[in-house]
Amino acid sequence: VITHNMCFGIISSFPYSYGFEDGTIGQDIITNANWGGSDQWYFDNQSHTGEKCAESSINTSGDDTRNLYVNLDFTGQKDVQPSFYYECTNTSILIQVVGQTDGSTWIILKDWFTPVEDVWTQITYTDLSNLSSFVDESSCKFGIRAIKNTGTATLRLDDFYIGVTTLPVTISTFTAQYLNSKPTLYWQTQSEEDNMGWFIYRNSTEDFTSAEKISGMVEGHGTTTQPQDYIYADADELEVEQTYYYWLESIDYSGTVHHFDMVAHITIPHPNDPGQNATPPTAHNVSADPNPFSNSTEITFALAQTGLVDMAIYNVKGQMVKSYGTVMANAEEEVSFQWNGKDNAGKSLSNGVYLYSVKVNGKDYTTKQLILMK
């Protein structure tokens, strides 16, 4: 195997872009490069934009490999977003995109694929997987490999771009459960900045690049430093005993899209699975303290198994006065709701008897009395 490498110097300032326009090795941007000759990398004027691009002719009768690597320092960086353009003179070339963080082990970001012939084509971070491996790493490589076993072909590369952002949304939990005959997704954010909403993607393999967008926009909470909970039920008819994988995508008010590497998965159970007729997980130690109360009371309990919990407060006429939405409760973890005697609009309610109702996985579990005495 004949291998020819082109390696960039260490890049630590972002966003970074390079389009080979200087036509030279130049200013420590590219080092360790062998230039010239039909079997090596050289500059060419058939660029994607501008005047120059990197080109290599692959024309040996045996295996001939081309490698181009970018050295990166992502210390303190998140949401790594590399992209580049390529063009090939025929489709007998195979291209692979790889990364490295430990100096020795290559991580597959996009496995060998057949390029489009004679068309400048962009590969972006949305086409790649495993980019979370780069987050906050100081010694990284981002690379492109090309191989051709026989014949002659030319590979051109241009307009490298490495972007980084600090994600405006912090997700702490993302899970999937099968509830009410539907895959039900739950996620919680710890903070949000300009978050307009969410889109959900699904695939039958753990590959985001080929996943299908299955939702309309799920409304976000704009800017908040308070935890927020989201639930989405996948209403599509899915194949029984097939495992499905889900991803989240957020969009901010400027239209910028953000992807998250967290993945939730679930296997669709058979309708005859006895587990489908199971009762909700047992909730124990359901209580309100103090009760009676004057200023505030805390309603607490724990589930024997992980489940989705709804809690609401009603007056004696059966009218809901306070709702808390749905939250995910982990097994044996205390669930706590505070009530200050006010309704959803913040209006103080009159003294009297109220009822707090607990639902688990969408089914009524228990209802108990509260007494408000100011």
XYZ file of C-alpha atoms in Angstrom:
374
model
C 0.000 0.000 0.000
C 1.383 3.383 -1.018
C 0.307 6.057 1.476
C 0.661 9.813 1.073
C -0.234 12.080 3.991
C -1.019 15.757 4.291
C -1.151 17.016 7.887
C -2.170 20.464 9.126
C -0.471 22.215 12.053
C -2.303 22.345 15.397
C -5.436 24.490 15.235
C -6.841 25.914 18.468
C -8.659 29.092 17.400
C -12.223 28.642 16.140
C -14.073 28.951 13.901
C -11.282 27.866 11.552
C -11.432 27.811 7.762
C -8.845 27.078 5.081
C -9.331 27.025 1.330
C -5.748 26.466 0.056
C -5.824 29.918 -1.565
C -2.214 30.839 -0.720
C -0.938 28.101 -3.065
C 1.949 27.375 -0.710
C 2.565 25.398 2.445
C 2.447 28.769 4.195
C 2.499 30.163 7.746
C 2.593 26.873 9.699
C -0.923 26.054 8.500
C 0.255 22.933 6.715
C 3.342 21.016 7.816
C 4.660 17.528 7.073
C 3.359 17.748 3.511
C 5.078 16.284 0.460
C 4.100 18.375 -2.521
C 4.440 17.760 -6.248
C 4.452 14.582 -8.281
C 1.493 12.626 -9.590
C 1.395 10.347 -6.521
C 1.398 13.122 -3.921
C -0.745 16.050 -2.760
C -0.394 19.283 -4.692
C -2.312 22.462 -5.380
C -4.738 22.702 -8.288
C -6.827 25.536 -9.728
C -10.056 23.508 -10.131
C -11.308 24.606 -6.734
C -14.760 24.640 -5.194
C -14.505 28.372 -4.555
C -11.626 30.745 -5.124
C -8.572 29.686 -7.110
C -6.898 26.744 -5.322
C -7.679 23.348 -3.835
C -5.697 20.317 -2.675
C -5.499 17.537 -5.251
C -3.966 14.099 -5.516
C -3.945 11.681 -8.440
C -4.404 8.053 -7.443
C -3.061 6.073 -10.323
C -1.129 3.025 -9.137
C -1.940 -0.504 -10.189
C -2.072 -1.647 -6.559
C -3.600 -0.209 -3.378
C -2.938 3.518 -3.135
C -4.103 5.492 -0.094
C -4.370 9.257 0.465
C -4.674 10.732 3.964
C -5.342 14.327 4.995
C -5.418 15.154 8.720
C -6.198 18.312 10.655
C -4.634 18.617 14.134
C -7.021 20.238 16.623
C -7.057 21.475 20.199
C -10.672 21.495 21.421
C -9.912 22.360 25.048
C -13.019 23.985 26.534
C -15.011 23.541 23.323
C -18.364 21.818 22.729
C -20.563 20.922 19.778
C -17.722 20.310 17.301
C -18.803 21.065 13.719
C -16.291 20.101 10.988
C -17.053 20.292 7.275
C -15.229 20.125 3.944
C -15.855 19.773 0.200
C -14.606 16.981 -2.058
C -14.682 16.146 -5.763
C -13.653 12.877 -7.463
C -13.170 12.134 -11.152
C -14.854 8.721 -10.854
C -16.764 6.637 -8.337
C -14.206 3.859 -7.962
C -12.613 5.827 -5.101
C -13.785 5.117 -1.553
C -13.660 7.857 1.107
C -13.656 7.500 4.893
C -13.845 10.250 7.552
C -12.039 9.523 10.826
C -11.024 11.172 14.091
C -8.529 10.601 16.869
C -8.208 11.811 20.468
C -5.602 9.518 22.066
C -2.801 9.622 19.496
C -3.317 6.041 18.342
C -6.939 4.856 17.954
C -8.934 6.018 14.943
C -12.646 6.678 15.493
C -14.920 6.168 12.496
C -16.934 9.356 11.878
C -18.259 8.262 8.474
C -17.341 4.840 7.143
C -16.168 4.108 3.606
C -18.575 5.565 1.065
C -18.684 6.014 -2.701
C -18.409 9.674 -3.695
C -20.487 11.595 -6.206
C -18.611 11.813 -9.504
C -17.377 15.163 -10.844
C -19.502 17.242 -8.456
C -18.197 19.306 -5.566
C -20.006 17.802 -2.572
C -20.015 19.007 1.025
C -19.643 16.749 4.059
C -20.884 18.506 7.221
C -21.046 17.582 10.883
C -24.641 16.393 10.393
C -23.262 13.609 8.162
C -20.858 12.437 10.878
C -21.196 10.403 14.069
C -19.153 10.149 17.300
C -18.278 13.876 17.328
C -18.823 13.963 21.098
C -15.459 12.192 21.389
C -13.768 15.509 20.515
C -15.440 17.619 23.227
C -12.887 19.308 25.522
C -9.994 17.198 24.140
C -6.635 18.884 23.660
C -4.952 16.595 21.109
C -7.268 15.606 18.275
C -7.098 14.746 14.609
C -9.842 15.068 12.023
C -9.035 13.195 8.870
C -10.090 12.086 5.407
C -8.861 8.865 3.849
C -9.249 7.859 0.218
C -8.354 4.572 -1.444
C -8.464 3.175 -4.978
C -7.361 -0.319 -5.869
C -7.007 -0.077 -9.655
C -7.120 2.419 -12.459
C -6.727 6.160 -12.268
C -8.718 8.793 -10.386
C -8.229 12.288 -8.995
C -9.394 13.439 -5.572
C -9.766 17.129 -4.752
C -10.418 18.646 -1.303
C -11.303 22.241 -0.482
C -12.846 24.702 1.976
C -12.184 23.063 5.326
C -14.195 24.563 8.150
C -14.067 23.693 11.849
C -16.777 25.332 13.922
C -17.461 25.019 17.639
C -20.266 26.324 19.798
C -21.324 26.164 23.375
C -24.658 24.399 23.317
C -27.434 26.789 24.370
C -29.399 23.900 25.873
C -28.180 21.557 28.620
C -29.946 18.178 28.633
C -29.634 16.109 31.803
C -31.972 13.194 30.991
C -33.216 11.533 27.800
C -35.062 8.198 28.069
C -37.678 6.090 26.286
C -40.434 3.907 27.781
C -43.304 1.941 26.246
C -46.447 3.481 27.752
C -50.054 3.167 26.618
C -48.916 1.111 23.595
C -46.575 3.876 22.380
C -42.844 4.595 22.668
C -42.822 7.601 24.988
C -39.785 9.877 25.154
C -38.950 11.959 28.198
C -36.179 14.523 28.456
C -35.245 17.173 30.972
C -33.165 20.306 30.478
C -31.277 22.089 33.232
C -31.082 25.373 31.317
C -32.131 26.788 27.945
C -31.072 29.835 25.963
C -33.243 31.122 23.084
C -34.665 27.625 22.626
C -37.557 27.869 20.162
C -38.227 24.147 20.091
C -37.302 20.555 19.335
C -37.462 18.003 16.560
C -37.228 14.263 17.153
C -35.432 11.759 14.926
C -35.825 7.960 14.809
C -33.924 5.108 13.203
C -33.942 1.313 13.421
C -30.137 1.402 13.631
C -27.937 3.522 15.891
C -27.031 5.947 13.105
C -28.200 9.551 13.307
C -26.973 10.388 9.804
C -29.745 8.263 8.227
C -32.403 8.911 10.903
C -35.886 10.171 9.982
C -37.422 13.311 11.452
C -40.703 12.095 12.983
C -42.110 15.125 14.789
C -43.291 18.598 14.183
C -41.691 21.230 16.397
C -42.115 20.604 20.110
C -42.222 24.063 21.701
C -39.226 24.982 23.838
C -39.043 27.285 26.870
C -37.020 30.139 25.380
C -34.449 31.243 27.952
C -34.618 29.752 31.434
C -32.272 28.547 34.159
C -34.979 26.322 35.689
C -35.285 22.589 34.875
C -37.878 21.872 32.188
C -39.535 18.544 31.364
C -40.645 17.312 27.950
C -42.649 14.271 26.843
C -43.303 13.027 23.316
C -45.301 9.916 22.342
C -44.325 8.314 19.035
C -47.742 7.568 17.494
C -46.393 5.758 14.399
C -47.147 2.061 13.986
C -43.793 0.385 14.524
C -42.516 -3.130 13.985
C -42.980 -5.485 16.931
C -39.781 -6.708 18.655
C -37.703 -4.178 16.683
C -35.374 -1.798 18.537
C -35.657 1.883 17.653
C -33.237 4.719 18.435
C -34.187 8.346 19.042
C -32.271 11.645 18.914
C -33.109 15.270 19.735
C -32.480 18.384 17.676
C -33.080 21.886 19.023
C -33.532 25.075 17.040
C -33.011 28.552 18.453
C -34.748 31.795 17.503
C -32.022 32.667 14.990
C -32.711 29.434 13.106
C -29.500 27.719 14.216
C -29.906 23.961 14.639
C -28.159 22.023 17.412
C -27.741 18.258 17.599
C -27.219 16.205 20.753
C -25.301 12.950 20.982
C -27.573 11.513 23.683
C -29.587 8.611 22.270
C -32.640 6.870 23.736
C -33.671 3.413 22.546
C -36.563 1.037 23.069
C -37.630 -2.383 21.794
C -41.294 -2.615 20.787
C -42.837 -5.462 22.860
C -45.105 -8.127 21.427
C -48.800 -7.484 22.198
C -48.953 -10.854 23.996
C -46.083 -9.901 26.266
C -47.559 -10.228 29.783
C -45.686 -7.128 30.801
C -48.048 -5.033 28.662
C -50.888 -5.693 31.112
C -48.882 -4.793 34.176
C -50.313 -2.364 36.718
C -48.516 0.940 37.361
C -45.454 0.768 39.604
C -46.259 0.883 43.310
C -45.974 4.326 44.893
C -45.215 4.228 48.579
C -45.094 6.748 51.405
C -47.483 9.118 49.612
C -47.962 12.016 52.003
C -48.285 15.779 52.377
C -46.398 17.549 55.147
C -47.566 19.639 56.897
C -51.244 18.803 56.592
C -53.182 20.942 57.474
C -50.936 23.779 56.236
C -51.027 27.566 56.055
C -48.169 28.734 53.814
C -46.751 25.740 51.972
C -46.877 21.957 51.987
C -44.674 19.314 50.383
C -46.205 16.253 48.721
C -43.740 13.358 48.521
C -43.638 9.710 47.532
C -41.409 7.182 45.778
C -42.010 4.601 43.045
C -40.905 0.990 43.220
C -39.997 1.204 39.509
C -39.098 4.041 37.162
C -42.204 5.689 35.705
C -43.893 8.871 34.535
C -45.742 10.799 37.249
C -48.531 13.374 36.961
C -49.637 15.342 40.011
C -52.534 17.781 40.249
C -54.623 19.453 42.949
C -58.441 19.750 42.821
C -61.059 21.549 44.862
C -63.999 19.624 46.338
C -66.057 20.374 43.201
C -63.565 18.337 41.161
C -62.109 21.402 39.422
C -58.354 21.312 38.832
C -56.716 24.296 40.510
C -53.048 23.399 40.214
C -51.208 21.144 37.760
C -47.542 20.153 37.743
C -47.172 18.435 34.375
C -45.466 15.097 33.873
C -42.072 14.207 35.318
C -39.911 11.113 35.185
C -39.414 9.446 38.562
C -36.550 6.995 38.985
C -37.033 3.845 41.034
C -36.870 4.469 44.803
C -36.028 8.129 44.260
C -38.159 10.559 46.253
C -40.537 12.658 44.167
C -41.440 16.022 45.661
C -44.041 18.661 44.765
C -44.424 21.969 46.622
C -47.803 23.692 46.876
C -48.246 27.204 48.296
C -52.057 27.287 48.265
C -52.267 29.152 44.939
C -53.798 28.147 41.618
C -52.106 27.983 38.205
C -52.631 31.741 37.765
C -50.922 32.508 41.088
C -54.165 33.449 42.841
C -54.407 32.564 46.541
C -57.170 30.067 47.215
C -59.612 30.103 50.096
C -59.339 27.869 53.142
C -60.853 24.432 52.865
C -60.384 20.850 51.779
C -58.472 20.074 48.580
C -57.520 16.814 46.886
C -54.141 15.919 45.475
C -54.191 13.246 42.776
C -51.256 11.123 41.637
C -51.121 9.353 38.258
C -48.392 6.889 37.330
C -47.738 6.085 33.663
C -50.996 7.804 32.743
C -53.179 5.786 35.130
C -54.865 7.054 38.291
C -52.978 5.825 41.323
C -54.200 7.571 44.451
C -56.104 10.640 45.637
C -55.706 12.110 49.121
C -57.002 15.102 51.082
C -55.236 18.352 51.907
C -56.497 21.024 54.280
C -55.589 24.653 53.702
C -55.881 26.797 56.870
C -54.460 30.299 56.672
